[in-house]
């Protein structure tokens, strides 16, 4: 190694037979092991982890005193690494920490950041990790953006001619490339019970999926013993489709992951190394929640059913994704070696921290700040009114502002910014902390870009509009935008009948007909963001003309505008009036409500119109049931209560037997558009959470 004299200390699971005695691999790679420390206290529970750290702290001082290293290189976030860093820091030994600054989502974060605070130098993998270290007050001159060292080996070694020999050696002669799964799931020490449940559901899903699977034993963290017990209870080691192993040499593991049809579990390898090959990954649970990932990773963070995991396997298995280099380009080791050469052993050992300036009377010390309510700013752009509201985390509308919606783009944007600014100022006095802005608007919306693609005819000058940027620039807050129908579905999911329901449909019955579809807890947008244009499902080939330009749409039969049109027609023909109704002098004052009241008082013509409208809406909803098979339909809007019984009746008469029992409920939410806009902020729905 040129100027460097390497001394290797091996401890923990490397020395345990149950985990493959992997110290032998270090020796096979021609490294001399300076010391072997048996530091593991068996038990695989929280107490055993603590005792193992304590045992390492007892044994390490003698080793470090004998070796006297100038720099101790500590990798990652395991609890034994924390013991090593603690001992070195107290013995005045310089520490270089590899892969600090990252975020995963478990106790590993706390350990990783604790090691970073003890370390004098840092070699991190990503730009985000570098920024995290700087935010943690680490000196930026002692931080190297190197990339992940393991990428050096895997990018150089994964193109091997004998990869099929390796695959067959581990999984049998009949297995094919991209037609097997690698499964690696570890316990989450902060939620052991749930991680064991997820592991059991994963194994059930893999058994049902019926593909050759290489299952690696979990690591030695607390909970691993119970996970192994679950695996043996399922008969995985005897199952013909499974091969359960305790360890695979790294070079061979690279080949197995590179050519797999999918990788599943919660190992960091799935969200880091697998991306270099474009291997599809299903990440289960919370263990890697905060990791940066490529597009090859599908998160099943709330992995509470076997079906959800099975469906994720169906979505991912056999795909290939673009290779990701988020974690490195294959040149990390040369960079780290050059960085080590720059370390001045004569400079003061005491590390310093780069704290940002702290204002006097910092607001974080104020009790009102501590007790403030986390809230969202919700904006609803309707055809008539523009509304803004401050909405709390529990769905309470703290304050609402309403103005007439201007007719031009310039005046509309000016009013939106004025109302939002006023609300933000008021939020301070109302003790509400605004986390972001959610915008609900009519028309077709690209929520990823925050752009209104096409508006409804009710809102003029509102197509191809980037609404996110001006609001975000003015308020310095994140902004989410979506169609009003999708927002109604999100409102039901967080605050209404859809709470806890995995698959449901919301149908808005108001001036127009719209809605949103929640499938497997995700809002469906579609490839061109028009997946839930429910009002434009055609139920007749030659029905009445719709505002979209087509004929026979649900909206042309059952919307408030359609009912108003029929009410005016009956009024003009003097067929709307019945005893008990007030005389209507002007046709312009006739509305859908008059039609409904006339039908209620026995007007047969009005009854016929509403019967046809209810039938059209019911048939349209049956089409939805037969396409996406939700477990619940929620009717929202001013006409919802009127349509609930007719729609349920049509479903009972005309739907497939398997869909006839699906319940139709009317929404209890008074402000679904505002609540849905708020829920985008409160739940961060633009993140990909499966």
XYZ file of C-alpha atoms in Angstrom:
690
model
C 0.000 0.000 0.000
C 2.920 2.368 -0.600
C 3.082 4.935 2.195
C 0.560 3.090 4.342
C 1.036 0.264 6.787
C -2.307 -1.518 7.189
C -3.281 -3.218 10.414
C -6.570 -5.135 10.480
C -8.725 -5.710 13.556
C -11.523 -8.288 13.184
C -14.349 -8.604 15.665
C -18.038 -9.379 16.067
C -19.888 -11.685 13.625
C -16.830 -12.274 11.405
C -15.626 -14.716 14.046
C -18.870 -16.658 14.545
C -19.509 -19.965 12.817
C -23.256 -19.244 12.493
C -22.391 -16.296 10.253
C -19.846 -18.089 8.105
C -16.539 -17.366 9.903
C -15.960 -14.657 7.305
C -12.580 -13.705 8.776
C -11.234 -16.511 6.567
C -12.212 -14.499 3.491
C -10.089 -11.605 4.799
C -7.151 -13.984 5.114
C -7.808 -15.447 1.641
C -7.495 -11.916 0.257
C -3.934 -11.833 1.679
C -4.631 -9.443 4.551
C -2.814 -10.065 7.815
C -5.208 -9.852 10.744
C -3.509 -8.010 13.593
C -6.128 -8.886 16.207
C -9.235 -11.030 16.537
C -11.618 -9.911 19.237
C -14.569 -12.068 20.261
C -17.005 -9.348 21.320
C -20.427 -10.838 20.653
C -22.651 -11.736 23.595
C -25.155 -14.221 22.175
C -28.826 -13.707 22.754
C -29.842 -11.631 19.725
C -31.862 -9.180 21.800
C -31.436 -5.549 22.886
C -29.569 -6.441 26.081
C -27.125 -8.647 24.158
C -26.347 -5.758 21.784
C -25.564 -3.454 24.704
C -23.430 -6.121 26.409
C -21.546 -6.696 23.136
C -20.687 -2.985 22.907
C -19.531 -3.068 26.520
C -17.391 -6.169 25.923
C -15.774 -4.521 22.887
C -14.981 -1.405 24.941
C -13.284 -3.612 27.550
C -11.103 -5.431 24.997
C -10.300 -2.679 22.473
C -7.983 -0.473 24.589
C -5.290 -3.200 24.811
C -5.421 -3.779 21.053
C -5.326 -0.080 20.133
C -2.526 0.560 22.616
C -0.482 -2.283 21.071
C -1.142 -1.324 17.430
C -0.868 2.458 17.983
C -2.524 3.457 14.671
C -2.104 6.999 13.325
C -5.572 6.822 11.776
C -8.378 4.382 12.540
C -10.725 3.719 9.607
C -14.276 2.982 10.807
C -16.980 1.932 8.370
C -20.739 2.362 8.521
C -23.219 2.214 11.338
C -23.031 -1.115 13.189
C -22.996 -1.064 16.987
C -19.495 -2.590 17.171
C -18.235 0.306 14.996
C -19.590 2.700 17.636
C -17.550 0.862 20.280
C -14.448 1.133 18.089
C -14.945 4.871 17.463
C -15.610 5.554 21.152
C -12.448 3.754 22.240
C -10.309 5.498 19.609
C -11.666 8.962 20.408
C -10.992 8.528 24.133
C -7.467 7.242 23.331
C -6.698 10.293 21.128
C -6.531 8.334 17.871
C -7.609 10.071 14.668
C -10.712 8.520 13.084
C -11.733 8.422 9.412
C -15.417 7.491 9.111
C -16.622 5.937 5.860
C -20.233 6.364 4.674
C -21.319 8.912 7.262
C -24.062 11.487 6.726
C -26.558 9.017 5.282
C -30.114 8.539 6.529
C -31.859 5.165 6.672
C -34.648 5.321 9.239
C -33.725 3.088 12.199
C -31.382 3.045 15.228
C -28.578 2.802 12.647
C -29.075 6.540 12.026
C -28.320 7.367 15.644
C -25.239 5.126 15.656
C -23.991 6.446 12.306
C -24.351 10.085 13.355
C -22.735 9.386 16.744
C -19.693 7.912 14.963
C -19.592 10.971 12.680
C -19.451 13.249 15.720
C -16.544 11.228 17.132
C -14.679 11.106 13.804
C -12.072 13.657 12.723
C -12.354 12.977 8.975
C -15.142 11.776 6.711
C -15.348 9.989 3.353
C -19.003 10.027 2.311
C -20.830 8.505 -0.642
C -23.306 11.089 -1.928
C -23.708 14.836 -2.237
C -26.703 14.709 0.103
C -24.672 12.855 2.742
C -21.975 15.532 2.428
C -24.585 18.255 3.018
C -25.907 16.359 6.042
C -22.414 16.249 7.565
C -21.971 19.975 7.001
C -25.396 20.569 8.579
C -24.162 18.504 11.565
C -21.446 21.184 12.017
C -18.602 19.036 10.655
C -15.703 20.938 9.060
C -16.224 20.859 5.278
C -12.447 20.831 4.709
C -12.317 17.418 6.395
C -15.107 15.882 4.317
C -14.344 13.957 1.120
C -17.111 13.116 -1.357
C -15.589 9.796 -2.406
C -18.428 7.483 -3.368
C -19.039 4.037 -1.919
C -15.893 1.850 -1.749
C -17.872 -1.325 -2.448
C -18.915 0.183 -5.816
C -15.266 0.015 -6.895
C -15.321 -3.748 -6.604
C -18.829 -4.429 -7.847
C -18.567 -2.181 -10.931
C -15.277 -3.822 -11.859
C -16.294 -7.410 -11.101
C -19.934 -7.833 -12.088
C -19.146 -8.523 -15.770
C -17.984 -12.126 -15.382
C -18.272 -14.889 -17.959
C -18.931 -17.530 -15.311
C -21.916 -15.827 -13.690
C -24.315 -18.635 -14.659
C -22.033 -21.178 -12.958
C -22.251 -19.110 -9.756
C -26.047 -18.804 -10.006
C -26.488 -22.550 -10.591
C -24.091 -23.360 -7.765
C -26.359 -21.546 -5.312
C -29.801 -22.173 -6.824
C -29.581 -25.350 -8.909
C -29.048 -26.269 -12.541
C -32.548 -25.389 -13.767
C -32.534 -21.742 -12.767
C -32.363 -19.076 -15.496
C -30.969 -15.548 -15.535
C -33.486 -12.922 -14.276
C -35.805 -15.745 -13.152
C -34.949 -15.950 -9.442
C -35.158 -13.752 -6.338
C -32.594 -12.752 -3.708
C -34.192 -12.150 -0.281
C -32.362 -10.441 2.582
C -34.343 -9.051 5.528
C -32.843 -7.843 8.826
C -34.589 -7.032 12.118
C -35.415 -3.411 12.933
C -34.212 -3.054 16.502
C -36.561 -0.150 17.284
C -39.619 -2.168 16.163
C -38.724 -5.848 16.513
C -42.276 -7.191 16.682
C -43.354 -5.491 13.447
C -40.165 -6.456 11.598
C -40.764 -10.124 12.456
C -44.332 -9.807 11.150
C -43.062 -8.263 7.893
C -40.514 -11.071 7.557
C -43.270 -13.678 7.933
C -45.452 -11.906 5.352
C -42.486 -11.680 2.976
C -41.843 -15.425 3.213
C -45.552 -16.151 2.653
C -45.556 -13.925 -0.425
C -42.383 -15.556 -1.781
C -43.821 -19.051 -1.272
C -46.957 -18.012 -3.173
C -44.927 -16.294 -5.906
C -43.356 -19.660 -6.712
C -39.935 -18.607 -8.008
C -36.471 -19.897 -7.118
C -35.304 -17.796 -4.166
C -31.997 -17.418 -2.356
C -32.757 -16.439 1.260
C -29.879 -15.094 3.335
C -30.070 -15.369 7.110
C -30.660 -12.058 8.954
C -27.804 -10.255 10.686
C -27.009 -10.633 14.381
C -29.109 -7.670 15.606
C -31.823 -8.045 18.245
C -34.738 -9.977 16.771
C -32.699 -12.130 14.387
C -33.225 -15.278 16.468
C -37.010 -14.895 16.200
C -36.758 -14.306 12.444
C -34.769 -17.495 11.957
C -37.398 -19.293 14.012
C -40.106 -17.977 11.653
C -38.101 -19.125 8.632
C -37.749 -22.645 10.006
C -41.413 -22.770 11.008
C -42.293 -22.013 7.376
C -40.066 -24.885 6.219
C -37.994 -22.585 4.021
C -34.811 -24.661 4.365
C -36.636 -27.764 3.055
C -38.741 -25.992 0.394
C -37.768 -26.979 -3.184
C -37.908 -23.365 -4.404
C -35.698 -21.980 -1.630
C -32.029 -22.057 -0.693
C -31.330 -20.607 2.748
C -27.700 -19.632 3.428
C -25.794 -17.830 6.166
C -23.211 -16.174 3.953
C -22.253 -15.700 0.288
C -18.771 -14.449 -0.703
C -19.012 -10.847 -1.901
C -17.803 -11.478 -5.470
C -20.417 -14.217 -5.890
C -23.118 -12.183 -4.153
C -22.512 -9.427 -6.729
C -23.304 -11.868 -9.542
C -26.414 -13.178 -7.801
C -27.832 -9.669 -7.255
C -26.801 -8.404 -10.691
C -28.642 -11.157 -12.605
C -31.652 -11.620 -10.269
C -35.218 -11.073 -11.405
C -35.698 -9.057 -8.199
C -34.227 -8.447 -4.765
C -36.538 -8.151 -1.757
C -36.036 -7.248 1.894
C -34.601 -4.298 3.796
C -30.850 -4.644 3.318
C -28.910 -1.525 2.367
C -27.531 -3.587 -0.507
C -30.960 -3.386 -2.131
C -31.157 0.404 -2.079
C -27.431 0.981 -2.696
C -25.472 -1.684 -4.586
C -28.375 -3.228 -6.555
C -28.978 0.122 -8.254
C -25.606 -0.169 -10.009
C -26.979 -3.133 -11.975
C -30.547 -1.891 -12.542
C -31.862 -4.879 -10.575
C -35.495 -4.350 -9.474
C -35.777 -4.068 -5.685
C -38.718 -4.289 -3.284
C -37.746 -2.505 -0.059
C -39.883 -3.628 2.892
C -40.600 -1.621 6.030
C -38.826 1.358 7.568
C -35.196 0.210 7.820
C -34.064 2.090 4.681
C -36.777 4.778 4.642
C -34.415 7.741 4.321
C -31.905 6.273 1.860
C -31.327 7.859 -1.525
C -32.452 5.349 -4.149
C -32.580 4.893 -7.896
C -35.797 4.301 -9.811
C -35.238 0.532 -9.461
C -36.506 0.591 -5.842
C -40.195 0.158 -5.000
C -40.915 0.918 -1.330
C -43.495 -1.127 0.589
C -43.119 0.837 3.782
C -46.424 -0.216 5.277
C -45.943 -3.928 4.493
C -48.935 -5.095 6.483
C -50.416 -7.713 4.122
C -49.098 -10.618 2.109
C -51.106 -9.422 -0.912
C -49.381 -6.062 -0.905
C -45.931 -7.683 -0.971
C -47.076 -10.206 -3.595
C -48.407 -7.376 -5.772
C -45.074 -5.556 -5.427
C -43.316 -8.721 -6.633
C -45.658 -8.826 -9.627
C -44.856 -5.208 -10.450
C -41.080 -5.553 -10.127
C -40.084 -9.119 -11.022
C -38.196 -9.436 -14.298
C -37.914 -5.694 -15.021
C -34.601 -4.016 -15.794
C -33.893 -0.412 -14.843
C -31.201 2.073 -15.881
C -28.020 1.567 -13.885
C -27.707 4.119 -11.075
C -24.464 5.675 -9.861
C -25.932 7.617 -6.945
C -23.464 5.939 -4.577
C -20.325 5.965 -6.672
C -18.514 5.697 -9.977
C -15.965 2.993 -9.117
C -13.140 5.326 -8.041
C -13.792 5.753 -4.323
C -10.714 3.890 -3.007
C -8.115 5.956 -4.947
C -9.805 9.135 -3.702
C -9.762 7.918 -0.085
C -6.080 6.961 -0.320
C -5.197 10.447 -1.628
C -7.300 11.953 1.171
C -5.415 9.898 3.781
C -2.117 11.202 2.383
C -3.234 14.776 3.071
C -3.826 14.192 6.794
C -1.310 16.183 8.817
C -0.410 14.120 11.875
C 1.186 17.183 13.490
C -1.976 19.301 13.514
C -3.955 19.548 16.791
C -5.942 16.406 17.541
C -8.911 18.176 19.117
C -11.612 18.419 16.440
C -13.597 21.592 16.050
C -17.203 22.074 14.959
C -18.503 24.683 12.552
C -21.636 25.942 14.277
C -23.927 28.355 12.410
C -24.626 31.745 13.999
C -27.270 31.542 16.721
C -29.677 34.454 17.166
C -30.248 35.815 20.619
C -33.697 34.814 21.954
C -33.907 31.969 19.509
C -37.588 31.148 18.915
C -36.965 27.423 19.454
C -36.758 28.197 23.183
C -40.212 29.773 23.217
C -43.004 27.617 24.645
C -45.479 28.904 22.024
C -43.194 27.602 19.279
C -42.920 24.217 20.964
C -46.696 23.940 21.309
C -47.641 25.295 17.858
C -49.944 23.250 15.617
C -48.466 21.708 12.479
C -50.723 22.822 9.635
C -51.071 23.127 5.879
C -52.192 25.976 3.660
C -54.931 24.659 1.347
C -56.009 26.430 -1.854
C -59.183 25.480 -3.767
C -59.706 26.964 -7.231
C -63.342 26.530 -8.184
C -65.312 27.832 -11.143
C -66.906 30.538 -8.980
C -64.803 31.065 -5.861
C -61.171 31.031 -4.823
C -60.726 29.697 -1.300
C -57.719 29.462 1.010
C -57.694 27.739 4.410
C -55.331 26.946 7.256
C -55.867 23.241 8.021
C -54.468 21.456 11.071
C -52.954 17.957 11.114
C -56.271 16.583 12.410
C -58.250 18.106 9.543
C -59.650 21.076 11.449
C -60.107 24.194 9.309
C -58.593 26.835 11.584
C -59.408 29.773 9.327
C -60.892 30.112 5.840
C -60.719 32.921 3.270
C -63.071 33.229 0.264
C -63.003 35.556 -2.758
C -64.613 35.496 -6.193
C -62.336 33.729 -8.693
C -61.030 36.373 -11.150
C -61.474 35.815 -14.895
C -57.860 36.448 -16.003
C -54.594 34.696 -15.196
C -52.778 37.784 -13.898
C -55.476 38.892 -11.486
C -56.070 35.307 -10.347
C -52.389 34.685 -9.512
C -52.155 38.071 -7.806
C -55.165 37.223 -5.633
C -53.866 33.708 -4.810
C -50.535 35.116 -3.597
C -52.259 37.896 -1.647
C -54.642 35.483 0.120
C -51.858 32.967 0.854
C -49.582 35.675 2.243
C -52.381 36.928 4.485
C -53.027 33.372 5.705
C -49.331 32.780 6.470
C -49.226 35.962 8.551
C -52.417 34.990 10.376
C -51.025 31.491 11.017
C -48.310 32.960 13.243
C -50.915 34.603 15.481
C -53.045 31.451 15.414
C -50.024 29.423 16.628
C -49.990 27.318 13.430
C -46.782 26.215 11.736
C -47.387 26.045 7.969
C -45.540 23.017 6.524
C -46.435 23.693 2.896
C -49.135 24.609 0.397
C -51.586 22.235 -1.313
C -53.545 23.394 -4.355
C -56.757 21.773 -5.602
C -57.959 22.882 -9.027
C -60.284 21.753 -11.767
C -58.887 20.310 -14.987
C -56.002 18.000 -15.833
C -52.922 18.438 -13.641
C -49.351 17.146 -13.727
C -48.707 16.844 -9.970
C -45.053 15.954 -10.473
C -44.291 19.298 -12.110
C -47.017 21.347 -10.412
C -48.476 22.320 -13.789
C -52.135 22.699 -14.788
C -52.196 21.124 -18.250
C -55.806 21.774 -19.302
C -58.492 23.573 -17.352
C -62.235 23.109 -17.308
C -64.371 25.615 -19.213
C -65.437 27.052 -15.865
C -61.957 28.504 -15.175
C -60.662 30.762 -17.958
C -56.981 31.336 -18.872
C -55.901 28.365 -16.760
C -54.150 25.941 -19.137
C -50.386 25.197 -19.319
C -49.913 27.079 -16.036
C -47.007 26.434 -13.656
C -48.710 27.259 -10.372
C -46.108 25.664 -8.074
C -43.193 28.004 -8.838
C -44.774 31.428 -8.155
C -46.403 30.270 -4.904
C -43.225 28.519 -3.707
C -41.055 31.529 -4.630
C -43.384 33.963 -2.858
C -43.936 31.978 0.339
C -40.683 29.965 0.473
C -42.701 26.817 1.122
C -43.024 23.492 -0.723
C -46.128 23.338 -2.944
C -48.221 20.342 -4.079
C -50.846 20.554 -6.838
C -53.523 18.111 -7.992
C -56.913 17.830 -9.633
C -59.923 18.525 -7.386
C -61.269 14.985 -7.873
C -57.990 13.449 -6.756
C -57.928 15.828 -3.787
C -61.407 14.649 -2.763
C -60.106 11.058 -2.753
C -57.061 12.076 -0.671
C -59.350 13.862 1.791
C -61.401 10.691 2.250
C -58.202 8.644 2.648
C -56.874 10.819 5.464
C -59.994 12.173 7.149
C -63.090 10.348 5.852
C -64.598 6.974 5.039
C -61.459 5.932 3.117
C -59.223 6.013 6.191
C -57.594 2.584 6.483
C -59.228 1.339 3.233
C -56.680 0.035 0.727
C -58.832 0.302 -2.433
C -61.688 2.767 -2.914
C -63.147 5.254 -5.376
C -64.465 8.743 -4.679
C -67.020 10.215 -7.106
C -67.803 13.943 -6.944
C -71.369 14.801 -7.918
C -71.578 18.559 -8.219
C -71.575 21.082 -11.046
C -69.638 18.447 -12.970
C -68.755 14.819 -12.250
C -65.227 13.923 -11.188
C -63.382 11.792 -8.704
C -60.266 9.915 -7.693
C -59.138 6.301 -7.446
C -57.083 4.925 -4.543
C -55.538 1.563 -5.442
C -53.253 -0.244 -2.966
C -53.159 2.962 -0.873
C -51.852 4.992 -3.823
C -53.608 7.660 -5.838
C -53.775 6.640 -9.500
C -52.871 9.415 -11.956
C -52.266 7.475 -15.177
C -49.689 8.015 -17.926
C -51.172 11.353 -19.024
C -52.754 12.322 -15.680
C -56.379 11.627 -16.635
C -56.874 8.243 -14.939
C -59.844 9.359 -12.849
C -61.879 11.458 -15.299
C -64.901 9.532 -14.094
C -67.393 12.060 -15.419
C -66.360 11.221 -18.964
C -67.021 7.503 -18.824
C -69.490 6.998 -21.670
C -72.671 5.121 -20.777
C -74.464 5.681 -24.108
C -73.289 5.848 -27.715
C -75.752 8.555 -28.723
C -76.617 10.271 -25.459
C -76.721 14.014 -24.768
C -73.750 16.179 -25.677
C -71.142 16.666 -22.964
C -69.005 19.768 -22.330
C -65.954 17.680 -23.293
C -67.291 17.506 -26.876
C -68.304 13.851 -26.754
C -71.760 12.379 -26.209
C -73.267 10.038 -23.629
C -70.843 10.817 -20.758
C -71.982 10.405 -17.153
C -71.535 14.156 -16.719
C -74.004 14.833 -19.549
C -76.672 12.925 -17.583
C -75.984 13.301 -13.869
C -74.029 16.515 -13.208
C -75.587 19.612 -11.693
C -75.265 21.356 -15.066
C -77.077 18.491 -16.832
C -79.897 18.502 -14.294
C -80.174 22.295 -14.533
C -80.412 22.040 -18.327
C -83.249 19.498 -18.028
C -84.964 21.650 -15.368
C -84.898 24.663 -17.705
C -86.315 22.554 -20.544
C -89.215 21.361 -18.396
C -89.767 24.898 -17.132
C -89.898 26.277 -20.671
C -92.458 23.610 -21.544
C -94.358 24.482 -18.355
C -93.911 20.917 -17.098
C -91.882 21.666 -13.964
C -94.424 23.372 -11.722
C -96.342 21.308 -9.162
C -98.549 22.188 -6.240
C -96.500 23.266 -3.268
C -93.652 24.827 -5.319
C -93.129 28.555 -5.669
C -93.800 29.949 -9.138
C -90.650 30.492 -11.179
C -90.798 33.623 -13.310
C -87.403 33.483 -14.994
C -85.841 30.419 -16.578
C -82.376 31.673 -15.514
C -83.269 31.087 -11.863
C -84.101 27.411 -12.424
C -81.587 25.010 -10.910
C -81.080 21.303 -10.270
C -82.563 21.777 -6.802
C -85.891 22.805 -8.339
C -85.872 19.619 -10.402
C -85.187 17.498 -7.317
C -87.914 19.283 -5.325
C -90.414 18.820 -8.165
C -89.661 15.105 -8.279
C -90.045 14.891 -4.519
C -93.498 16.476 -4.825
C -94.610 13.951 -7.431
C -93.725 15.536 -10.804
C -93.435 12.493 -13.103
C -91.327 14.302 -15.719
C -88.814 15.400 -13.088
C -88.826 11.882 -11.621
C -88.013 10.446 -15.059
C -85.074 12.821 -15.511
C -83.626 11.919 -12.105
C -84.229 8.218 -12.705
C -82.240 8.411 -15.953
C -79.487 10.420 -14.232
C -79.257 7.907 -11.374
C -79.177 5.023 -13.834
C -76.391 6.674 -15.877
C -74.299 7.366 -12.774
C -74.922 3.836 -11.454
C -73.912 2.196 -14.760
C -70.770 4.361 -14.891
C -69.835 3.334 -11.357
C -70.453 -0.331 -12.257
C -67.866 0.099 -15.040
C -65.454 1.414 -12.420
C -66.183 -1.542 -10.122
C -65.532 -3.989 -12.940
C -62.259 -2.274 -13.890
C -60.503 -1.576 -10.568
C -62.643 -3.586 -8.119
C -62.576 -1.209 -5.123
C -63.977 -2.288 -1.778
C -65.838 1.000 -1.282
C -67.435 3.806 -3.329
C -67.749 7.241 -1.706
C -70.092 9.817 -3.212
C -69.090 13.411 -2.527
C -70.568 16.759 -3.533
C -73.937 18.525 -3.256
C -75.844 15.773 -5.098
C -74.289 12.841 -3.226
C -77.153 12.269 -0.791
C -79.669 12.226 -3.652
C -77.704 9.683 -5.712
C -76.636 7.240 -2.978
C -79.780 5.052 -2.964
C -80.301 4.922 -6.783
C -76.632 4.043 -7.401
C -76.663 1.289 -4.762
C -79.838 -0.074 -6.368
C -78.350 -0.116 -9.890
C -75.228 -1.884 -8.594
C -77.405 -4.519 -6.952
C -79.330 -5.059 -10.189
C -76.643 -4.846 -12.881
C -73.163 -5.442 -11.447
C -71.422 -8.796 -11.473
C -72.343 -10.903 -8.463
C -68.880 -10.444 -6.961
C -69.303 -6.635 -7.078
C -72.916 -6.306 -5.925
C -72.016 -6.209 -2.230
C -69.674 -3.220 -2.611
C -70.981 -0.459 -0.382
C -71.800 3.070 -1.565
C -71.473 5.768 1.115
C -71.993 9.509 1.068
C -69.096 11.623 2.286
C -69.242 13.202 5.736
C -66.622 15.803 4.819
C -67.837 19.359 4.397
C -64.741 20.639 2.568
C -63.209 17.724 0.617
C -61.264 19.924 -1.828
C -59.580 21.948 0.930
C -58.944 18.888 3.107
C -57.528 16.966 0.145
C -55.223 19.849 -0.764
C -54.063 19.949 2.858
C -53.510 16.182 2.987
C -50.985 16.420 0.129
C -48.871 18.587 2.404
C -49.532 16.740 5.640
C -48.788 13.307 4.158
C -46.140 14.317 1.587
C -48.003 12.401 -1.125
C -45.547 13.294 -3.877
C -43.056 10.901 -2.319
C -43.228 7.411 -3.760
C -44.691 5.422 -0.877
C -46.173 2.085 -1.734
